[in-house]
Amino acid sequence: MLRQADRPSGNRLSPALEKAVAWQPTLTKQKGATKHAALTERIIADINAGVLKPMDRMPTHRDLARELGISVQTVSLSYKEAERLGYLSGEVGRGTFVKSRVTEQAGRLMLDRSPTEVVDLSIVRGVYLDAHETASRQALAALAEDDNGAFMRPCRPIAGLDRHREAARLWLAPLGVETAVERVLVTNGAAHALFLALACVVRAGDLVLTENLTDHGVIGLANILGFSLKGLPTDEEGIRPDAFEAACRAGSVRALVLIPTLNNPTSHVAGPERRRAIAEIAQRHGVFVVEDEVYKPLIEEPLPSITAMLPELGFFLTSFTKAVLTGLRVGYLVVPPQYSIRATSILRVTSWSGTYLPAEIATRWVEDGTAQRLLAIQRKEAMARQRIVAETLGSHVASSHPLSLCAWLKVPAHWTEDSLVRSLADRRIAVTPSDPFVAGTGHGGGIRICLGGRVSHELLARTLTTVSQTFEQLPPVFDIGAIG
């Protein structure tokens, strides 16, 4: 362990080592436009063109004002506006930095494939064992032998084949959602379902609430659909009712998006009373609730559905990708009765329908019990892997759950998130810092490790031991806050 005297005095780069980018913009002021608007436009244009790159430190207000012959106040206004629009991030004591856009963060921080010899702990995915391989091979073999006209020829109904939607009702019932088939849409995974739900009720400029640390999907949708996203304070059960109530009273809130069960990345689980409290506040203020329950099948405890308490305001979504099989990208979306036609029309223009072939596999597995059998394997394996996390990382764990597919780790005071991620990458371990999960500005103060995929217990234990040992090391000299 590090002694206190060994710790650097801060966890930021030394100002002497953190140089501003050499950027000399030329301002073109349109007739009637202010100088700060022209500078804001130039900042955004140069970020979009790649002239200014993510993590570049911007010139100081005073230096840029001197360079352009404008006032310091003009630069300040411009930086503030670019920060509001999500292009810059100001950090006290450090300066102003070019902020990664959500899509850039996803590519930079979460590998979508595992390079040779890299242990990829950066993506939440289901466990994949021989049982999953065998089940998928058997399903494909059976499909090859059967008459496939029932699910390969149709182009309608858009919301899903009748048999597929009936299987959805069977899958949803243990999750606390008893619903009519007319309210169920079959989608291409949970991300697709989330888009459909928000597109039904949210317009550009609307205010949407979520957890202060949440899945990056809803953060990306804020950019695509143009709504304002605000993160709410959370505790060990997720969004605090008092914070939700205060936000509803303060402004015109259109919707709340939340992951009540095994939230990504913190793994919190909302108990029955918390769910009822959230539903009551939403009902009283007329706020739509989008309940993202992609992880709920992993929990055997019967937890009520918020959507079931809000028949006119609740949207419920889940999928098979986390709980059953990663490649089975099939989702179910339950909508309020009055939104069935609207949701189906949005589904038609975005993808026509959910893909029938994966939906047929999901349906067969729900009907013959394969989905439930693979779900039981996920639970057992998640618990085994979480025990390895507890044994190897101990006090470094900020939050997790025995059935979660990830763990949220505290960053030691002598490290920054980015430097820790880089150092682990040097050791061929991919993890994710807080940036993609922060609904707002700043950092979440942690990193996420994911435990799914095809990885042996032995390799996971060795990898997490390396993570723990890295946490205990002093960072490279160029990453510490004070040079002795």
Short mmCIF file of C-alpha atoms in Angstrom, two decimals:
data_model
loop_
_atom_site.label_atom_id
_atom_site.label_comp_id
_atom_site.label_asym_id
_atom_site.label_seq_id
_atom_site.Cartn_x
_atom_site.Cartn_y
_atom_site.Cartn_z
CA MET A 1 0.00 0.00 0.00
CA LEU A 2 1.11 3.58 -0.61
CA ARG A 3 2.09 5.55 2.42
CA GLN A 4 0.41 8.97 2.71
CA ALA A 5 3.77 10.67 2.23
CA ASP A 6 4.17 8.90 -1.10
CA ARG A 7 0.96 10.30 -2.52
CA PRO A 8 1.17 13.30 -4.84
CA SER A 9 -0.64 16.39 -3.65
CA GLY A 10 -3.27 16.24 -6.39
CA ASN A 11 -4.65 14.03 -9.08
CA ARG A 12 -4.33 16.37 -12.04
CA LEU A 13 -1.57 17.11 -14.51
CA SER A 14 1.00 19.68 -13.57
CA PRO A 15 0.04 22.97 -15.28
CA ALA A 16 3.59 23.21 -16.62
CA LEU A 17 3.15 19.89 -18.43
CA GLU A 18 -0.37 20.51 -19.71
CA LYS A 19 0.16 22.88 -22.65
CA ALA A 20 -2.61 24.53 -24.61
CA VAL A 21 -3.10 23.54 -28.24
CA ALA A 22 -1.54 25.85 -30.81
CA TRP A 23 -4.75 27.19 -32.32
CA GLN A 24 -4.97 30.46 -34.25
CA PRO A 25 -8.50 30.83 -35.59
CA THR A 26 -9.62 33.38 -38.16
CA LEU A 27 -12.97 34.93 -37.29
CA THR A 28 -15.56 35.61 -39.98
CA LYS A 29 -18.30 37.71 -38.47
CA GLN A 30 -21.63 37.63 -40.30
CA LYS A 31 -23.60 40.85 -40.55
CA GLY A 32 -25.55 41.39 -37.35
CA ALA A 33 -23.70 38.62 -35.46
CA THR A 34 -21.78 39.28 -32.26
CA LYS A 35 -18.08 38.57 -31.90
CA HIS A 36 -18.64 35.88 -29.32
CA ALA A 37 -21.16 34.14 -31.63
CA ALA A 38 -18.59 34.18 -34.43
CA LEU A 39 -15.95 32.69 -32.14
CA THR A 40 -18.36 30.02 -30.91
CA GLU A 41 -19.14 29.09 -34.51
CA ARG A 42 -15.41 28.84 -35.30
CA ILE A 43 -14.76 26.63 -32.24
CA ILE A 44 -17.55 24.22 -33.20
CA ALA A 45 -16.50 24.16 -36.87
CA ASP A 46 -12.88 23.38 -36.00
CA ILE A 47 -13.90 20.64 -33.57
CA ASN A 48 -16.17 19.06 -36.19
CA ALA A 49 -13.38 19.33 -38.78
CA GLY A 50 -10.82 17.71 -36.49
CA VAL A 51 -8.63 20.81 -36.23
CA LEU A 52 -9.34 20.75 -32.48
CA LYS A 53 -9.28 17.20 -31.15
CA PRO A 54 -10.84 15.58 -28.05
CA MET A 55 -8.82 16.32 -24.88
CA ASP A 56 -7.00 19.31 -26.49
CA ARG A 57 -6.52 22.09 -23.98
CA MET A 58 -7.86 25.39 -25.31
CA PRO A 59 -5.86 28.63 -25.06
CA THR A 60 -6.56 30.64 -21.93
CA HIS A 61 -9.19 33.33 -22.16
CA ARG A 62 -6.54 36.03 -21.90
CA ASP A 63 -4.16 34.49 -24.46
CA LEU A 64 -6.88 33.98 -27.05
CA ALA A 65 -8.29 37.48 -26.48
CA ARG A 66 -4.81 38.93 -27.06
CA GLU A 67 -4.31 36.79 -30.19
CA LEU A 68 -7.62 37.85 -31.76
CA GLY A 69 -7.72 41.43 -30.50
CA ILE A 70 -11.00 40.95 -28.65
CA SER A 71 -12.02 41.23 -25.03
CA VAL A 72 -11.52 38.53 -22.43
CA GLN A 73 -15.26 38.70 -21.73
CA THR A 74 -16.00 37.82 -25.38
CA VAL A 75 -13.82 34.72 -25.15
CA SER A 76 -15.44 33.76 -21.85
CA LEU A 77 -18.93 34.03 -23.34
CA SER A 78 -17.90 31.96 -26.33
CA TYR A 79 -16.28 29.21 -24.24
CA LYS A 80 -19.34 29.10 -21.98
CA GLU A 81 -21.69 28.71 -24.95
CA ALA A 82 -19.55 25.97 -26.55
CA GLU A 83 -19.50 24.21 -23.17
CA ARG A 84 -23.29 24.45 -22.92
CA LEU A 85 -23.58 22.86 -26.36
CA GLY A 86 -21.32 20.00 -25.27
CA TYR A 87 -18.19 20.87 -27.28
CA LEU A 88 -15.95 22.11 -24.46
CA SER A 89 -15.49 21.25 -20.79
CA GLY A 90 -14.12 23.69 -18.24
CA GLU A 91 -12.27 22.31 -15.21
CA VAL A 92 -11.32 24.49 -12.26
CA GLY A 93 -7.56 24.83 -11.92
CA ARG A 94 -6.85 23.14 -15.26
CA GLY A 95 -8.48 25.15 -18.02
CA THR A 96 -10.89 24.43 -20.85
CA PHE A 97 -10.71 21.24 -22.91
CA VAL A 98 -12.27 19.92 -26.10
CA LYS A 99 -14.88 17.40 -25.03
CA SER A 100 -15.35 14.05 -26.73
CA ARG A 101 -18.76 13.70 -28.32
CA VAL A 102 -20.74 10.65 -27.23
CA THR A 103 -20.04 8.68 -30.41
CA GLU A 104 -16.32 9.48 -30.16
CA GLN A 105 -16.26 8.38 -26.53
CA ALA A 106 -17.91 5.10 -27.37
CA GLY A 107 -15.28 4.38 -30.01
CA ARG A 108 -12.33 5.58 -27.97
CA LEU A 109 -13.24 4.10 -24.60
CA MET A 110 -15.25 0.95 -25.32
CA LEU A 111 -13.65 -1.51 -27.71
CA ASP A 112 -16.10 -3.13 -30.09
CA ARG A 113 -13.73 -6.04 -30.66
CA SER A 114 -10.96 -7.63 -28.66
CA PRO A 115 -7.51 -7.19 -30.23
CA THR A 116 -5.11 -10.05 -29.74
CA GLU A 117 -4.09 -10.54 -26.11
CA VAL A 118 -6.27 -7.68 -24.83
CA VAL A 119 -8.62 -8.62 -22.01
CA ASP A 120 -11.65 -6.50 -22.85
CA LEU A 121 -13.53 -5.43 -19.71
CA SER A 122 -14.97 -2.37 -21.46
CA ILE A 123 -18.35 -3.64 -22.70
CA VAL A 124 -21.26 -5.05 -20.72
CA ARG A 125 -22.27 -8.30 -22.35
CA GLY A 126 -23.70 -11.59 -21.29
CA VAL A 127 -21.54 -14.50 -20.21
CA TYR A 128 -20.74 -16.84 -23.12
CA LEU A 129 -19.99 -20.47 -22.32
CA ASP A 130 -20.14 -23.77 -24.20
CA ALA A 131 -23.83 -24.02 -23.29
CA HIS A 132 -24.53 -20.84 -25.24
CA GLU A 133 -22.52 -22.07 -28.22
CA THR A 134 -24.38 -25.38 -28.21
CA ALA A 135 -27.81 -23.77 -27.88
CA SER A 136 -27.21 -21.35 -30.74
CA ARG A 137 -25.90 -24.12 -33.02
CA GLN A 138 -28.90 -26.31 -32.24
CA ALA A 139 -31.29 -23.43 -32.93
CA LEU A 140 -29.69 -22.69 -36.30
CA ALA A 141 -29.70 -26.38 -37.24
CA ALA A 142 -33.40 -26.68 -36.40
CA LEU A 143 -34.21 -23.56 -38.43
CA ALA A 144 -32.40 -25.05 -41.41
CA GLU A 145 -34.56 -28.18 -41.27
CA ASP A 146 -37.94 -26.51 -40.65
CA ASP A 147 -40.28 -24.74 -43.04
CA ASN A 148 -39.17 -21.13 -42.60
CA GLY A 149 -41.92 -19.44 -44.58
CA ALA A 150 -43.81 -18.39 -41.49
CA PHE A 151 -41.04 -16.05 -40.38
CA MET A 152 -38.94 -15.41 -43.52
CA ARG A 153 -41.63 -14.38 -46.02
CA PRO A 154 -43.85 -11.89 -44.10
CA CYS A 155 -43.34 -8.13 -44.21
CA ARG A 156 -46.14 -7.47 -41.73
CA PRO A 157 -47.29 -6.94 -39.05
CA ILE A 158 -44.80 -4.16 -38.33
CA ALA A 159 -45.02 -4.56 -34.54
CA GLY A 160 -44.04 -8.23 -34.78
CA LEU A 161 -45.55 -11.56 -35.76
CA ASP A 162 -48.46 -12.58 -33.56
CA ARG A 163 -46.63 -15.64 -32.21
CA HIS A 164 -43.55 -13.57 -31.41
CA ARG A 165 -45.62 -11.02 -29.51
CA GLU A 166 -47.38 -13.78 -27.56
CA ALA A 167 -43.96 -15.15 -26.55
CA ALA A 168 -43.06 -11.61 -25.47
CA ARG A 169 -46.04 -11.59 -23.11
CA LEU A 170 -44.83 -14.87 -21.58
CA TRP A 171 -41.34 -13.42 -21.05
CA LEU A 172 -42.64 -10.13 -19.63
CA ALA A 173 -45.04 -11.62 -17.08
CA PRO A 174 -42.33 -12.70 -14.56
CA LEU A 175 -40.87 -9.19 -14.90
CA GLY A 176 -44.05 -7.73 -13.45
CA VAL A 177 -45.64 -6.68 -16.74
CA GLU A 178 -49.02 -8.21 -17.57
CA THR A 179 -50.18 -6.58 -20.78
CA ALA A 180 -52.30 -6.94 -23.90
CA VAL A 181 -50.47 -8.09 -27.01
CA GLU A 182 -51.53 -4.88 -28.79
CA ARG A 183 -49.22 -2.91 -26.51
CA VAL A 184 -46.13 -5.01 -27.32
CA LEU A 185 -43.62 -4.24 -30.09
CA VAL A 186 -40.75 -6.55 -31.05
CA THR A 187 -37.59 -4.49 -31.60
CA ASN A 188 -33.99 -4.99 -32.62
CA GLY A 189 -32.67 -4.90 -29.07
CA ALA A 190 -33.10 -2.56 -26.11
CA ALA A 191 -31.34 0.42 -27.71
CA HIS A 192 -33.86 0.35 -30.55
CA ALA A 193 -36.72 0.11 -28.04
CA LEU A 194 -35.37 3.08 -26.07
CA PHE A 195 -35.23 5.19 -29.22
CA LEU A 196 -38.82 4.29 -30.14
CA ALA A 197 -40.11 5.09 -26.65
CA LEU A 198 -38.47 8.51 -26.49
CA ALA A 199 -39.35 9.36 -30.09
CA CYS A 200 -43.01 8.77 -29.20
CA VAL A 201 -43.22 11.45 -26.52
CA VAL A 202 -40.15 13.71 -26.59
CA ARG A 203 -39.47 16.61 -28.92
CA ALA A 204 -36.42 18.83 -29.41
CA GLY A 205 -35.92 21.10 -26.43
CA ASP A 206 -37.90 18.95 -23.98
CA LEU A 207 -36.37 18.17 -20.59
CA VAL A 208 -35.67 14.51 -19.86
CA LEU A 209 -34.35 13.26 -16.51
CA THR A 210 -32.15 10.26 -15.80
CA GLU A 211 -29.59 8.97 -13.28
CA ASN A 212 -26.47 11.11 -12.84
CA LEU A 213 -24.52 8.04 -13.97
CA THR A 214 -26.43 6.11 -16.60
CA ASP A 215 -26.10 4.03 -19.74
CA HIS A 216 -24.56 6.07 -22.54
CA GLY A 217 -27.42 5.19 -24.91
CA VAL A 218 -29.79 7.81 -23.51
CA ILE A 219 -26.96 10.38 -23.53
CA GLY A 220 -26.43 9.71 -27.23
CA LEU A 221 -30.15 9.98 -27.92
CA ALA A 222 -30.17 13.45 -26.35
CA ASN A 223 -27.83 14.54 -29.16
CA ILE A 224 -29.86 12.78 -31.85
CA LEU A 225 -33.37 13.80 -30.75
CA GLY A 226 -32.31 17.20 -29.43
CA PHE A 227 -33.78 17.03 -25.94
CA SER A 228 -32.12 18.39 -22.82
CA LEU A 229 -30.89 15.68 -20.46
CA LYS A 230 -30.44 16.24 -16.74
CA GLY A 231 -28.89 13.74 -14.35
CA LEU A 232 -30.45 13.35 -10.89
CA PRO A 233 -28.67 12.43 -7.64
CA THR A 234 -28.80 8.75 -6.75
CA ASP A 235 -28.19 6.49 -3.78
CA GLU A 236 -27.90 2.71 -3.41
CA GLU A 237 -31.44 2.33 -4.83
CA GLY A 238 -31.03 4.68 -7.77
CA ILE A 239 -32.77 8.00 -8.34
CA ARG A 240 -33.76 9.69 -5.09
CA PRO A 241 -37.47 10.53 -4.91
CA ASP A 242 -36.78 13.94 -3.34
CA ALA A 243 -34.51 14.87 -6.27
CA PHE A 244 -37.13 13.70 -8.78
CA GLU A 245 -39.84 15.66 -6.99
CA ALA A 246 -37.70 18.82 -6.88
CA ALA A 247 -36.89 18.58 -10.60
CA CYS A 248 -40.56 18.16 -11.48
CA ARG A 249 -41.49 21.21 -9.42
CA ALA A 250 -38.66 23.30 -10.87
CA GLY A 251 -39.48 22.93 -14.53
CA SER A 252 -41.45 21.35 -17.32
CA VAL A 253 -40.17 17.75 -17.21
CA ARG A 254 -41.37 15.63 -20.10
CA ALA A 255 -39.95 12.20 -19.26
CA LEU A 256 -37.79 10.17 -16.90
CA VAL A 257 -35.52 7.41 -18.23
CA LEU A 258 -34.15 5.04 -15.62
CA ILE A 259 -32.62 1.60 -15.14
CA PRO A 260 -34.16 0.48 -11.83
CA THR A 261 -32.53 -2.97 -11.80
CA LEU A 262 -28.73 -3.40 -11.93
CA ASN A 263 -28.14 0.06 -13.34
CA ASN A 264 -25.25 0.42 -15.74
CA PRO A 265 -22.65 1.32 -14.46
CA THR A 266 -23.37 1.40 -10.71
CA SER A 267 -25.45 -1.82 -10.38
CA HIS A 268 -27.95 -0.27 -7.97
CA VAL A 269 -31.35 -1.96 -7.56
CA ALA A 270 -34.49 -0.03 -6.62
CA GLY A 271 -36.65 -1.78 -4.02
CA PRO A 272 -40.46 -1.98 -4.17
CA GLU A 273 -41.04 1.17 -2.09
CA ARG A 274 -38.61 3.21 -4.20
CA ARG A 275 -40.38 2.11 -7.39
CA ARG A 276 -43.76 3.04 -5.96
CA ALA A 277 -42.44 6.45 -4.88
CA ILE A 278 -41.07 7.19 -8.37
CA ALA A 279 -44.36 6.10 -9.97
CA GLU A 280 -46.42 8.27 -7.62
CA ILE A 281 -44.36 11.39 -8.38
CA ALA A 282 -44.51 10.74 -12.13
CA GLN A 283 -48.30 10.27 -11.98
CA ARG A 284 -48.81 13.45 -9.99
CA HIS A 285 -46.73 15.58 -12.38
CA GLY A 286 -47.77 13.86 -15.61
CA VAL A 287 -44.22 12.74 -16.44
CA PHE A 288 -43.65 9.84 -18.83
CA VAL A 289 -41.42 7.08 -17.47
CA VAL A 290 -39.23 4.90 -19.70
CA GLU A 291 -38.30 1.86 -17.64
CA ASP A 292 -35.17 0.22 -19.10
CA GLU A 293 -35.16 -3.29 -17.63
CA VAL A 294 -32.61 -5.08 -19.77
CA TYR A 295 -31.03 -6.61 -16.64
CA LYS A 296 -34.21 -7.38 -14.69
CA PRO A 297 -34.45 -11.02 -15.88
CA LEU A 298 -31.26 -11.68 -13.89
CA ILE A 299 -32.99 -10.84 -10.60
CA GLU A 300 -35.14 -13.63 -9.16
CA GLU A 301 -36.66 -11.37 -6.49
CA PRO A 302 -40.16 -10.29 -7.59
CA LEU A 303 -39.83 -6.53 -8.04
CA PRO A 304 -42.83 -4.49 -9.20
CA SER A 305 -42.75 -2.74 -12.54
CA ILE A 306 -43.03 1.05 -12.52
CA THR A 307 -44.74 0.83 -15.91
CA ALA A 308 -47.46 -1.40 -14.45
CA MET A 309 -48.25 1.41 -11.99
CA LEU A 310 -48.44 3.98 -14.83
CA PRO A 311 -50.63 2.47 -17.56
CA GLU A 312 -51.03 5.83 -19.34
CA LEU A 313 -47.46 7.12 -18.85
CA GLY A 314 -45.18 4.10 -18.66
CA PHE A 315 -42.95 2.52 -21.31
CA PHE A 316 -41.23 -0.77 -20.45
CA LEU A 317 -38.35 -2.28 -22.41
CA THR A 318 -36.12 -5.31 -22.09
CA SER A 319 -34.07 -7.60 -24.32
CA PHE A 320 -32.23 -10.92 -24.50
CA THR A 321 -28.72 -9.57 -25.16
CA LYS A 322 -27.57 -9.24 -21.54
CA ALA A 323 -29.55 -11.98 -19.83
CA VAL A 324 -29.68 -14.82 -22.37
CA LEU A 325 -27.27 -14.48 -25.33
CA THR A 326 -25.29 -11.45 -26.46
CA GLY A 327 -25.89 -12.02 -30.16
CA LEU A 328 -29.64 -12.48 -29.74
CA ARG A 329 -30.51 -8.84 -30.42
CA VAL A 330 -34.23 -9.02 -29.76
CA GLY A 331 -36.06 -6.54 -27.58
CA TYR A 332 -39.60 -6.06 -26.33
CA LEU A 333 -41.20 -2.64 -25.86
CA VAL A 334 -44.48 -2.17 -23.98
CA VAL A 335 -46.19 1.16 -24.72
CA PRO A 336 -49.23 2.92 -23.23
CA PRO A 337 -52.40 1.92 -25.15
CA GLN A 338 -52.78 5.31 -26.82
CA TYR A 339 -49.23 5.13 -28.24
CA SER A 340 -49.47 1.78 -30.05
CA ILE A 341 -50.15 3.32 -33.46
CA ARG A 342 -47.55 6.07 -33.05
CA ALA A 343 -44.85 3.68 -31.86
CA THR A 344 -45.56 1.29 -34.73
CA SER A 345 -45.32 4.12 -37.27
CA ILE A 346 -41.93 5.18 -35.89
CA LEU A 347 -40.80 1.55 -35.96
CA ARG A 348 -41.84 1.33 -39.62
CA VAL A 349 -39.84 4.38 -40.73
CA THR A 350 -36.71 3.46 -38.74
CA SER A 351 -36.37 -0.26 -39.51
CA TRP A 352 -39.76 -1.35 -40.93
CA SER A 353 -39.99 -3.99 -38.19
CA GLY A 354 -37.91 -5.98 -35.79
CA THR A 355 -35.94 -8.68 -37.62
CA TYR A 356 -38.09 -11.79 -37.70
CA LEU A 357 -35.29 -14.38 -37.75
CA PRO A 358 -33.73 -13.47 -34.35
CA ALA A 359 -37.25 -12.99 -32.98
CA GLU A 360 -38.09 -16.55 -34.10
CA ILE A 361 -35.10 -17.92 -32.15
CA ALA A 362 -36.11 -15.94 -29.06
CA THR A 363 -39.68 -17.17 -29.39
CA ARG A 364 -38.65 -20.82 -29.67
CA TRP A 365 -36.36 -20.46 -26.67
CA VAL A 366 -39.10 -18.87 -24.56
CA GLU A 367 -41.52 -21.62 -25.57
CA ASP A 368 -39.18 -24.60 -25.00
CA GLY A 369 -37.41 -23.29 -21.86
CA THR A 370 -33.98 -22.71 -23.43
CA ALA A 371 -34.11 -19.00 -22.58
CA GLN A 372 -34.82 -19.76 -18.93
CA ARG A 373 -32.02 -22.36 -18.83
CA LEU A 374 -29.46 -19.95 -20.29
CA LEU A 375 -30.71 -17.24 -17.92
CA ALA A 376 -30.00 -19.54 -14.95
CA ILE A 377 -26.46 -20.02 -16.27
CA GLN A 378 -26.02 -16.24 -16.50
CA ARG A 379 -27.06 -15.85 -12.86
CA LYS A 380 -24.74 -18.58 -11.61
CA GLU A 381 -21.78 -17.31 -13.61
CA ALA A 382 -22.36 -13.66 -12.68
CA MET A 383 -22.26 -14.59 -8.98
CA ALA A 384 -19.04 -16.56 -9.47
CA ARG A 385 -17.37 -13.68 -11.28
CA GLN A 386 -18.54 -11.14 -8.70
CA ARG A 387 -16.92 -13.28 -5.99
CA ILE A 388 -13.64 -12.94 -7.89
CA VAL A 389 -14.14 -9.17 -7.98
CA ALA A 390 -14.65 -9.06 -4.21
CA GLU A 391 -11.61 -11.25 -3.54
CA THR A 392 -9.20 -9.38 -5.83
CA LEU A 393 -10.36 -5.75 -5.68
CA GLY A 394 -11.96 -5.53 -2.22
CA SER A 395 -12.02 -1.92 -1.02
CA HIS A 396 -11.55 -0.58 -4.55
CA VAL A 397 -15.16 -1.53 -5.38
CA ALA A 398 -17.46 1.48 -5.09
CA SER A 399 -20.65 -0.38 -6.00
CA SER A 400 -21.72 -3.68 -7.48
CA HIS A 401 -24.23 -6.50 -7.00
CA PRO A 402 -23.88 -10.30 -6.83
CA LEU A 403 -25.87 -10.67 -10.07
CA SER A 404 -24.42 -7.70 -11.95
CA LEU A 405 -22.36 -8.05 -15.12
CA CYS A 406 -20.17 -5.09 -14.13
CA ALA A 407 -18.58 -3.35 -11.14
CA TRP A 408 -17.93 0.34 -10.48
CA LEU A 409 -14.47 1.02 -9.05
CA LYS A 410 -13.20 4.01 -7.09
CA VAL A 411 -10.23 5.82 -8.61
CA PRO A 412 -7.44 6.23 -6.03
CA ALA A 413 -6.60 9.82 -5.13
CA HIS A 414 -3.16 9.59 -6.75
CA TRP A 415 -4.60 8.67 -10.18
CA THR A 416 -6.79 10.43 -12.73
CA GLU A 417 -9.38 8.37 -14.57
CA ASP A 418 -7.73 8.86 -17.96
CA SER A 419 -4.22 8.05 -16.77
CA LEU A 420 -5.48 4.94 -15.01
CA VAL A 421 -7.27 3.78 -18.15
CA ARG A 422 -4.11 4.38 -20.21
CA SER A 423 -1.94 2.50 -17.74
CA LEU A 424 -4.30 -0.47 -17.76
CA ALA A 425 -4.35 -0.36 -21.56
CA ASP A 426 -0.55 -0.59 -21.49
CA ARG A 427 -1.07 -3.81 -19.53
CA ARG A 428 -3.49 -5.04 -22.23
CA ILE A 429 -6.62 -4.48 -20.15
CA ALA A 430 -9.48 -2.40 -21.55
CA VAL A 431 -11.82 -0.66 -19.08
CA THR A 432 -14.15 2.36 -19.26
CA PRO A 433 -13.83 5.66 -17.33
CA SER A 434 -16.86 7.67 -16.27
CA ASP A 435 -17.11 10.03 -19.27
CA PRO A 436 -19.65 8.06 -21.34
CA PHE A 437 -21.99 7.63 -18.34
CA VAL A 438 -22.14 11.18 -16.98
CA ALA A 439 -25.49 12.84 -17.69
CA GLY A 440 -24.20 16.41 -17.52
CA THR A 441 -20.72 17.84 -17.07
CA GLY A 442 -17.69 16.71 -15.11
CA HIS A 443 -16.48 13.27 -14.14
CA GLY A 444 -18.20 10.46 -12.30
CA GLY A 445 -15.17 9.61 -10.21
CA GLY A 446 -14.81 5.98 -11.18
CA ILE A 447 -14.13 3.36 -13.82
CA ARG A 448 -16.31 0.45 -14.90
CA ILE A 449 -15.14 -3.12 -15.39
CA CYS A 450 -17.34 -5.66 -17.17
CA LEU A 451 -17.38 -9.35 -16.37
CA GLY A 452 -19.25 -11.01 -19.24
CA GLY A 453 -18.02 -12.63 -22.41
CA ARG A 454 -16.01 -15.79 -22.84
CA VAL A 455 -13.34 -15.51 -20.15
CA SER A 456 -12.23 -18.19 -17.71
CA HIS A 457 -12.27 -17.65 -13.96
CA GLU A 458 -8.49 -18.03 -13.91
CA LEU A 459 -7.93 -15.36 -16.56
CA LEU A 460 -10.41 -13.03 -14.87
CA ALA A 461 -8.69 -13.46 -11.50
CA ARG A 462 -5.25 -12.76 -13.02
CA THR A 463 -6.59 -9.72 -14.87
CA LEU A 464 -8.31 -8.23 -11.83
CA THR A 465 -5.21 -8.84 -9.74
CA THR A 466 -3.28 -6.76 -12.28
CA VAL A 467 -5.96 -4.06 -12.00
CA SER A 468 -5.61 -4.05 -8.21
CA GLN A 469 -1.82 -3.88 -8.40
CA THR A 470 -2.02 -0.99 -10.87
CA PHE A 471 -4.31 0.91 -8.50
CA GLU A 472 -1.64 0.64 -5.80
CA GLN A 473 1.15 1.97 -8.03
CA LEU A 474 2.14 5.61 -8.36
CA PRO A 475 1.15 6.99 -11.80
CA PRO A 476 3.75 7.97 -14.42
CA VAL A 477 5.50 11.22 -13.59
CA PHE A 478 3.71 13.15 -16.36
CA ASP A 479 0.31 12.29 -14.85
CA ILE A 480 0.81 13.41 -11.25
CA GLY A 481 -0.37 16.73 -9.90
CA ALA A 482 2.94 17.81 -8.35
CA ILE A 483 6.48 17.08 -9.42
CA GLY A 484 8.80 16.66 -6.47
#
